[in-house]
Coordinates of C-alpha atoms and ligand atoms in Angstrom, one line a residue:
Chain L
X1 CA 51.3 82.4 34.1
X2 CA 52.4 78.8 34.4
X3 CA 51.7 78.3 30.7
X4 CA 54.0 81.2 29.8
X5 CA 56.7 79.6 32.0
X6 CA 56.3 76.2 30.2
X7 CA 56.5 78.0 26.9
X8 CA 59.7 79.8 27.8
X9 CA 61.3 76.6 29.0
X10 CA 60.2 74.7 25.9
X11 CA 61.5 77.5 23.7
X12 CA 64.9 77.4 25.5
X13 CA 65.0 73.6 25.2
X14 CA 64.2 73.8 21.5
X15 CA 66.9 76.3 20.8
X16 CA 69.4 74.2 22.7
X17 CA 68.3 71.2 20.8
X18 CA 68.8 72.9 17.5
X19 CA 72.3 74.0 18.4
X20 CA 73.6 70.6 19.8
X21 CA 72.4 68.7 16.7
X22 CA 71.7 65.3 18.0
X23 CA 70.8 62.6 15.6
X24 CA 67.2 62.9 16.9
X25 CA 65.3 63.9 19.9
X26 CA 62.2 62.3 21.3
X27 CA 60.1 63.7 24.1
X28 CA 58.1 62.3 27.0
X29 CA 55.9 64.5 29.1
X30 CA 55.0 63.7 32.6
X31 CA 51.4 64.8 33.2
X32 CA 48.8 63.7 35.6
X33 CA 51.1 61.1 37.1
X34 CA 51.7 59.4 33.8
X35 CA 54.6 59.1 31.3
X36 CA 53.3 60.1 27.9
X37 CA 53.8 58.2 25.7
X38 CA 54.3 55.3 28.2
X39 CA 56.1 53.3 25.5
X40 CA 58.5 55.1 23.1
X41 CA 60.3 53.4 20.2
X42 CA 63.4 55.2 19.0
X43 CA 66.5 54.5 16.9
X44 CA 69.9 54.1 18.6
X45 CA 71.5 57.5 19.2
X46 CA 68.3 59.2 20.1
X47 CA 68.2 61.6 22.9
X48 CA 65.0 61.3 25.0
X49 CA 63.9 64.3 27.0
X50 CA 61.4 64.0 29.8
X51 CA 59.6 67.1 31.0
X52 CA 57.5 67.2 34.2
X53 CA 54.3 69.2 33.7
X54 CA 52.8 68.2 37.0
X55 CA 52.6 70.2 40.2
X56 CA 54.3 67.2 42.0
X57 CA 57.9 66.2 41.7
X58 CA 58.7 63.0 39.7
X59 CA 61.8 61.1 38.7
X60 CA 62.9 58.9 35.8
X61 CA 64.8 55.9 37.1
X62 CA 65.7 52.7 35.2
X63 CA 63.9 49.7 36.8
X64 CA 67.0 47.6 37.4
X65 CA 69.0 46.8 40.5
X66 CA 71.8 49.2 39.4
X67 CA 70.1 51.8 37.3
X68 CA 72.3 53.6 34.7
X69 CA 69.4 56.1 34.0
X70 CA 68.5 58.0 37.1
X71 CA 67.2 61.6 37.2
X72 CA 67.1 63.9 40.2
X73 CA 63.7 64.9 41.4
X74 CA 62.1 67.0 38.7
X75 CA 60.1 69.9 39.9
X76 CA 57.3 71.5 37.7
X77 CA 58.8 72.4 34.3
X78 CA 62.1 70.6 34.9
X79 CA 63.5 68.3 32.2
X80 CA 65.9 65.4 32.1
X81 CA 67.6 63.9 29.1
X82 CA 69.3 60.6 28.3
X83 CA 71.0 59.5 25.0
X84 CA 70.2 55.8 24.2
X85 CA 73.2 54.4 22.3
X86 CA 72.5 50.6 22.5
X87 CA 69.5 48.7 21.2
X88 CA 67.3 47.1 23.8
X89 CA 64.2 47.6 26.0
X90 CA 64.6 50.0 28.9
X91 CA 62.0 49.9 31.6
X92 CA 61.8 52.9 33.9
X93 CA 59.6 54.2 36.7
X94 CA 59.2 57.2 39.0
X95 CA 61.0 56.5 42.2
X96 CA 58.6 58.8 44.1
X97 CA 55.4 57.3 42.6
X98 CA 56.6 53.8 41.7
X99 CA 53.3 52.8 40.0
X100 CA 54.3 55.3 37.3
X101 CA 56.0 53.1 34.6
X102 CA 57.4 53.7 31.2
X103 CA 59.4 51.9 28.5
X104 CA 61.9 53.0 25.9
X105 CA 62.5 50.5 23.1
X106 CA 65.8 51.3 21.2
X107 CA 66.1 49.7 17.7
Chain G
X1 CA 49.8 81.6 67.9
X2 CA 50.2 84.1 70.7
X3 CA 46.6 85.2 70.1
X4 CA 45.4 81.7 70.8
X5 CA 47.6 81.4 73.9
X6 CA 46.1 84.6 75.2
X7 CA 42.6 83.3 74.6
X8 CA 43.4 80.3 76.8
X9 CA 44.6 82.6 79.5
X10 CA 41.3 84.4 79.2
X11 CA 39.4 81.2 79.7
X12 CA 41.0 80.7 83.1
X13 CA 39.5 84.0 84.2
X14 CA 36.0 82.7 83.5
X15 CA 33.6 83.4 80.7
X16 CA 32.9 81.6 77.4
X17 CA 36.3 81.9 75.8
X18 CA 37.3 81.3 72.2
X19 CA 39.2 78.2 73.4
X20 CA 36.1 76.6 74.9
X21 CA 34.1 77.4 71.8
X22 CA 36.8 75.7 69.7
X23 CA 36.7 72.6 71.9
X24 CA 32.9 72.3 71.5
X25 CA 33.4 72.4 67.8
X26 CA 36.0 69.7 68.0
X27 CA 33.6 67.3 69.6
X28 CA 30.8 68.3 67.3
X29 CA 33.0 67.3 64.4
X30 CA 33.3 63.9 62.9
X31 CA 35.2 61.5 65.1
X32 CA 35.6 57.8 65.8
X33 CA 35.9 56.4 69.3
X34 CA 37.8 53.1 69.4
X35 CA 36.9 51.2 72.5
X36 CA 38.7 48.0 73.5
X37 CA 36.6 45.8 75.8
X38 CA 38.0 42.4 76.5
X39 CA 40.4 42.7 73.7
X40 CA 37.7 43.4 71.2
X41 CA 37.6 46.8 69.7
X42 CA 34.4 48.5 68.7
X43 CA 34.3 51.7 66.7
X44 CA 31.4 54.1 66.6
X45 CA 30.8 57.7 65.7
X46 CA 31.2 60.2 68.5
X47 CA 28.0 62.1 69.3
X48 CA 27.3 64.9 71.8
X49 CA 26.9 62.4 74.6
X50 CA 30.6 61.7 74.5
X51 CA 31.6 65.4 74.7
X52 CA 31.9 65.2 78.4
X53 CA 34.4 62.4 78.3
X54 CA 37.2 64.6 77.2
X55 CA 37.5 66.1 80.6
X56 CA 38.3 62.6 81.8
X57 CA 41.1 62.2 79.4
X58 CA 44.3 61.1 81.0
X59 CA 46.5 61.4 78.0
X60 CA 46.2 62.8 74.5
X61 CA 48.5 63.7 71.6
X62 CA 48.1 65.5 68.3
X63 CA 48.9 64.6 64.7
X64 CA 49.7 66.9 61.8
X65 CA 50.7 65.6 58.4
X66 CA 51.7 66.5 54.8
X67 CA 52.6 70.2 55.4
X68 CA 54.4 70.2 51.9
X69 CA 56.3 73.4 52.6
X70 CA 57.5 74.6 49.2
X71 CA 54.4 73.6 47.3
X72 CA 53.1 76.8 45.6
X73 CA 50.4 75.9 43.2
X74 CA 46.6 75.9 43.2
X75 CA 44.8 75.3 45.5
X76 CA 47.3 76.5 48.0
X77 CA 50.0 79.1 47.3
X78 CA 50.6 79.7 51.0
X79 CA 51.5 76.4 52.6
X80 CA 53.4 78.1 55.5
X81 CA 50.2 80.0 56.2
X82 CA 48.0 76.9 56.4
X83 CA 50.7 75.1 58.6
X84 CA 50.6 78.2 60.8
X85 CA 46.8 77.9 61.0
X86 CA 47.1 74.2 61.9
X87 CA 49.6 75.0 64.7
X88 CA 47.2 77.7 66.0
X89 CA 44.5 75.0 66.1
X90 CA 46.9 72.6 67.9
X91 CA 47.6 75.3 70.5
X92 CA 43.8 75.8 70.9
X93 CA 43.2 72.1 71.4
X94 CA 46.3 70.8 73.1
X95 CA 45.2 71.3 76.8
X96 CA 46.7 68.0 78.2
X97 CA 48.5 66.8 75.1
X98 CA 51.7 65.0 75.8
X99 CA 53.3 65.2 72.4
X100 CA 52.7 65.7 68.7
X101 CA 53.5 63.5 65.7
X102 CA 54.1 64.7 62.1
X103 CA 53.4 61.9 59.7
X104 CA 55.7 63.1 56.9
X105 CA 55.9 65.2 53.7
X106 CA 57.1 68.0 56.0
X107 CA 58.5 69.6 52.8
X108 CA 57.6 69.4 49.2
X109 CA 61.1 69.1 47.7
X110 CA 63.4 68.1 50.6
X111 CA 65.1 71.5 50.6
X112 CA 66.9 72.8 53.6
X113 CA 64.9 76.1 53.6
X114 CA 61.6 74.2 53.4
X115 CA 62.6 72.0 56.4
X116 CA 63.7 75.2 58.3
X117 CA 60.4 77.0 57.6
X118 CA 58.4 74.0 58.7
X119 CA 60.6 73.5 61.8
X120 CA 60.2 77.1 62.9
X121 CA 56.4 77.1 62.5
X122 CA 55.9 73.7 64.2
X123 CA 58.1 74.8 67.2
X124 CA 55.3 77.3 67.9
X125 CA 53.2 74.4 69.2
X126 CA 55.7 74.0 72.1
X127 CA 55.1 70.2 72.0
X128 CA 57.7 67.5 71.8
X129 CA 57.2 66.5 68.2
X130 CA 58.2 63.2 66.7
X131 CA 58.6 62.9 62.9
X132 CA 58.6 60.2 60.2
X133 CA 59.6 61.1 56.6
X134 CA 57.3 61.2 53.6
X135 CA 58.7 60.5 50.1
X136 CA 58.9 64.3 49.5
X137 CA 61.4 64.6 52.4
X138 CA 63.9 62.1 51.1
X139 CA 64.2 63.1 47.5
X140 CA 68.0 63.7 47.7
X141 CA 71.0 62.0 49.4
X142 CA 68.9 59.2 51.0
X143 CA 67.1 61.8 53.1
X144 CA 70.2 62.7 55.2
X145 CA 69.1 66.3 55.6
X146 CA 65.6 65.2 56.9
X147 CA 67.0 62.7 59.4
X148 CA 69.7 65.0 60.7
X149 CA 67.1 67.7 61.5
X150 CA 64.0 65.7 62.5
X151 CA 65.1 62.3 63.7
X152 CA 68.8 62.7 64.7
X153 CA 68.7 59.6 66.9
X154 CA 67.2 57.5 64.1
X155 CA 69.3 57.8 61.0
X156 CA 67.1 55.3 59.1
X157 CA 63.8 56.8 60.2
X158 CA 62.5 54.1 62.5
X159 CA 62.4 54.3 66.3
X160 CA 60.1 53.7 69.3
X161 CA 59.5 55.3 72.7
X162 CA 57.1 55.0 75.6
X163 CA 55.0 57.8 77.0
X164 CA 52.2 57.6 79.5
X165 CA 52.1 53.8 79.2
X166 CA 51.6 53.9 75.5
X167 CA 54.3 52.4 73.2
X168 CA 54.9 54.6 70.2
X169 CA 56.5 53.1 67.1
X170 CA 57.7 55.3 64.2
X171 CA 58.1 53.5 60.9
X172 CA 59.7 54.6 57.6
X173 CA 57.9 53.2 54.5
X174 CA 59.0 55.8 51.9
X175 CA 62.4 54.7 50.8
X176 CA 63.7 52.0 48.3
X177 CA 60.4 52.0 46.4
X178 CA 60.4 49.2 43.8
X179 CA 59.1 49.8 40.3
X180 CA 55.4 49.0 40.1
X181 CA 55.2 48.8 43.8
X182 CA 53.8 50.6 46.8
X183 CA 55.3 51.8 50.2
X184 CA 57.9 49.6 51.6
X185 CA 59.3 48.8 55.1
X186 CA 62.1 46.3 54.2
X187 CA 63.7 43.4 56.0
X188 CA 65.9 45.4 58.3
X189 CA 63.1 47.5 59.6
X190 CA 60.8 44.4 60.1
X191 CA 63.7 42.7 62.0
X192 CA 64.0 45.7 64.2
X193 CA 60.2 45.8 64.8
X194 CA 60.2 42.1 65.9
X195 CA 63.0 42.8 68.4
X196 CA 61.2 46.0 69.6
X197 CA 58.0 44.1 70.4
X198 CA 59.7 41.0 71.9
X199 CA 58.7 40.4 75.5
X200 CA 56.3 43.4 75.6
X201 CA 53.0 42.9 77.4
X202 CA 50.1 42.4 75.0
X203 CA 48.0 44.7 77.2
X204 CA 50.2 47.8 76.5
X205 CA 48.4 50.1 74.0
X206 CA 50.5 50.5 70.8
X207 CA 50.5 53.5 68.5
X208 CA 52.2 53.0 65.1
X209 CA 52.8 55.9 62.9
X210 CA 54.2 56.1 59.3
X211 CA 53.7 58.2 56.2
X212 CA 52.1 55.9 53.7
X213 CA 49.1 53.9 54.9
X214 CA 49.9 50.5 56.4
X215 CA 46.7 49.2 54.7
X216 CA 46.0 49.2 51.0
X217 CA 43.7 52.2 50.3
X218 CA 44.3 52.2 46.5
X219 CA 46.8 49.9 44.8
X220 CA 46.4 51.8 41.5
X221 CA 47.7 55.0 43.2
X222 CA 50.3 53.2 45.3
X223 CA 48.4 54.1 48.5
X224 CA 49.5 51.2 50.6
X225 CA 52.6 49.4 52.0
X226 CA 53.7 46.2 50.2
X227 CA 55.1 44.4 53.3
X228 CA 52.7 46.0 55.9
X229 CA 51.2 42.5 56.5
X230 CA 54.4 41.3 58.1
X231 CA 54.4 44.3 60.5
X232 CA 50.7 43.7 61.3
X233 CA 51.3 40.0 62.0
X234 CA 53.9 41.1 64.7
X235 CA 51.3 43.4 66.2
X236 CA 48.4 40.9 66.2
X237 CA 48.8 39.7 69.8
X238 CA 48.4 43.2 71.2
X239 CA 45.0 44.2 72.5
X240 CA 45.0 47.8 71.3
X241 CA 46.8 48.9 68.2
X242 CA 46.3 52.3 66.6
X243 CA 47.9 53.0 63.2
X244 CA 48.1 56.6 62.1
X245 CA 49.2 57.6 58.6
X246 CA 49.2 60.5 56.2
X247 CA 50.1 60.6 52.5
X248 CA 46.6 60.5 51.0
X249 CA 45.5 64.0 52.3
X250 CA 42.1 62.8 53.4
X251 CA 40.5 60.9 56.2
X252 CA 40.1 57.1 55.8
X253 CA 39.6 54.8 58.7
X254 CA 38.8 51.2 59.4
X255 CA 39.0 48.6 62.2
X256 CA 40.5 45.2 61.5
X257 CA 40.9 42.7 64.4
X258 CA 42.4 44.7 67.2
X259 CA 43.8 47.3 64.9
X260 CA 42.3 50.7 64.2
X261 CA 43.6 52.5 61.1
X262 CA 43.3 56.2 60.5
X263 CA 44.7 58.6 58.0
X264 CA 45.0 62.3 58.6
X265 CA 44.2 65.4 56.5
X266 CA 47.0 67.4 55.1
X267 CA 47.7 71.0 56.3
X268 CA 48.5 71.9 52.6
X269 CA 46.1 70.6 50.0
X270 CA 43.4 67.9 49.6
X271 CA 43.8 64.9 47.2
X272 CA 40.9 63.2 45.5
X273 CA 39.2 60.0 46.9
X274 CA 40.6 56.9 45.1
X275 CA 39.1 56.4 41.6
X276 CA 37.4 59.9 41.5
X277 CA 40.1 61.6 39.4
X278 CA 42.6 60.9 36.7
X279 CA 45.5 61.1 39.1
X280 CA 46.1 61.4 42.9
X281 CA 47.5 64.9 42.3
X282 CA 46.3 68.0 44.3
X283 CA 42.6 68.9 44.0
X284 CA 43.0 72.2 42.1
X285 CA 39.5 73.4 41.7
X286 CA 38.6 74.0 45.3
X287 CA 35.9 76.7 45.6
X288 CA 37.2 80.0 47.0
X289 CA 37.1 80.0 50.8
X290 CA 36.7 76.2 50.9
X291 CA 40.3 75.1 51.2
X292 CA 40.6 75.2 54.9
X293 CA 37.6 73.0 55.4
X294 CA 39.6 70.3 53.5
X295 CA 42.7 70.7 55.6
X296 CA 43.1 69.8 59.3
X297 CA 44.7 68.2 62.3
X298 CA 44.0 65.1 64.3
X299 CA 43.8 64.7 68.1
X300 CA 44.0 61.3 69.7
X301 CA 42.8 61.1 73.3
X302 CA 42.9 58.2 75.7
X303 CA 39.6 58.2 77.6
X304 CA 39.5 56.9 81.2
X305 CA 36.4 54.7 80.6
X306 CA 37.7 51.3 79.5
X307 CA 40.9 51.8 77.5
X308 CA 39.9 53.6 74.3
X309 CA 41.6 56.1 72.2
X310 CA 39.3 58.7 70.6
X311 CA 40.5 60.1 67.3
X312 CA 39.2 63.5 66.5
X313 CA 39.8 65.3 63.2
X314 CA 39.2 69.0 62.9
X315 CA 39.5 71.1 59.8
X316 CA 41.3 74.5 59.7
X317 CA 37.9 76.1 59.0
X318 CA 36.6 75.1 62.4
Ligands
LIG1 CU1 56.2 60.6 40.4

């Protein structure tokens, strides 16, 4: 049943993606308390979409004193997107499970 | 809950009641007795010989933890049901209990309805209940909804009180997590703790409770509190310190110096022992009928002989 739910959400997300025509999309899944891939390299203008596939809530928060990337708590199946416009290395973590770390490198 | 209350009424009328049977099982279960003699604590497993000491108990309290109301996945799609079972067990065990503590993760997603459901069920224990937040209770708006309902006099989640000669200290170590880090108390809370302990007699028993363990159970899984050492330094001069935590959904205990550490089971779902699984997520493959043996409540009793606190864990399957 859960799998069907994921599939439905993914299909919706894919349809939306197709319509909004971003330069490119890249995906990060959150599974087993890990961001996967933990390091993502993208071109400027890429929209990155994180999807939580765990039974526990997670967040995506930039690891800086004043984060500009900050998701709400993502329940099972929820997604969060951010468009990276500037080149640089962006480190982020889950503010609920702070040992969960990830990086987006924007070229 | 009413059913259990009736059972205790029956016990007063004589005969081997269900309540008495439950209490026997409590003491047959795994427990640790912390005894402080001359400021030196000793821990040992409780055997049948200690069973009689409970009747000497002058003060006890109960601990429940990690009720995660709103969680609805394997291995538990009825977390209100298991919380209700835990409260029924509390009612069966409470006898002389003076209060109850909830060591956080009352809810799964900090939602008002989840707080409300938990609140209604926990009120069934008819015990003065003191809460600390878990990280699942403060997911939005700096946890304002949690604090307003469960700790209205402590908007930042830390407070202390005295009962039956014991000094209780509630700490909040689930906010302002830093990337790559663990639980966190922060400078403001440590300053408050120093003031709270100032001038207090070292012979007064101290009970500290907080969600995330105040000792490092697993750094890889974030099961510890980065600045707990500073809090424990402030507590070092006291002869009897008992630290009660939740968060890891399993029992872990140790004695260090004058300090006894203990973590409680969840009332919702078990989590794996450190290093035995790919992640600390819920154990999903629990054999049918086994879930309640992996959930439970904790009873802490002060026993009249010397000045020990006995910590007894009981599963919901008891
Ligand atoms: Cu997380």
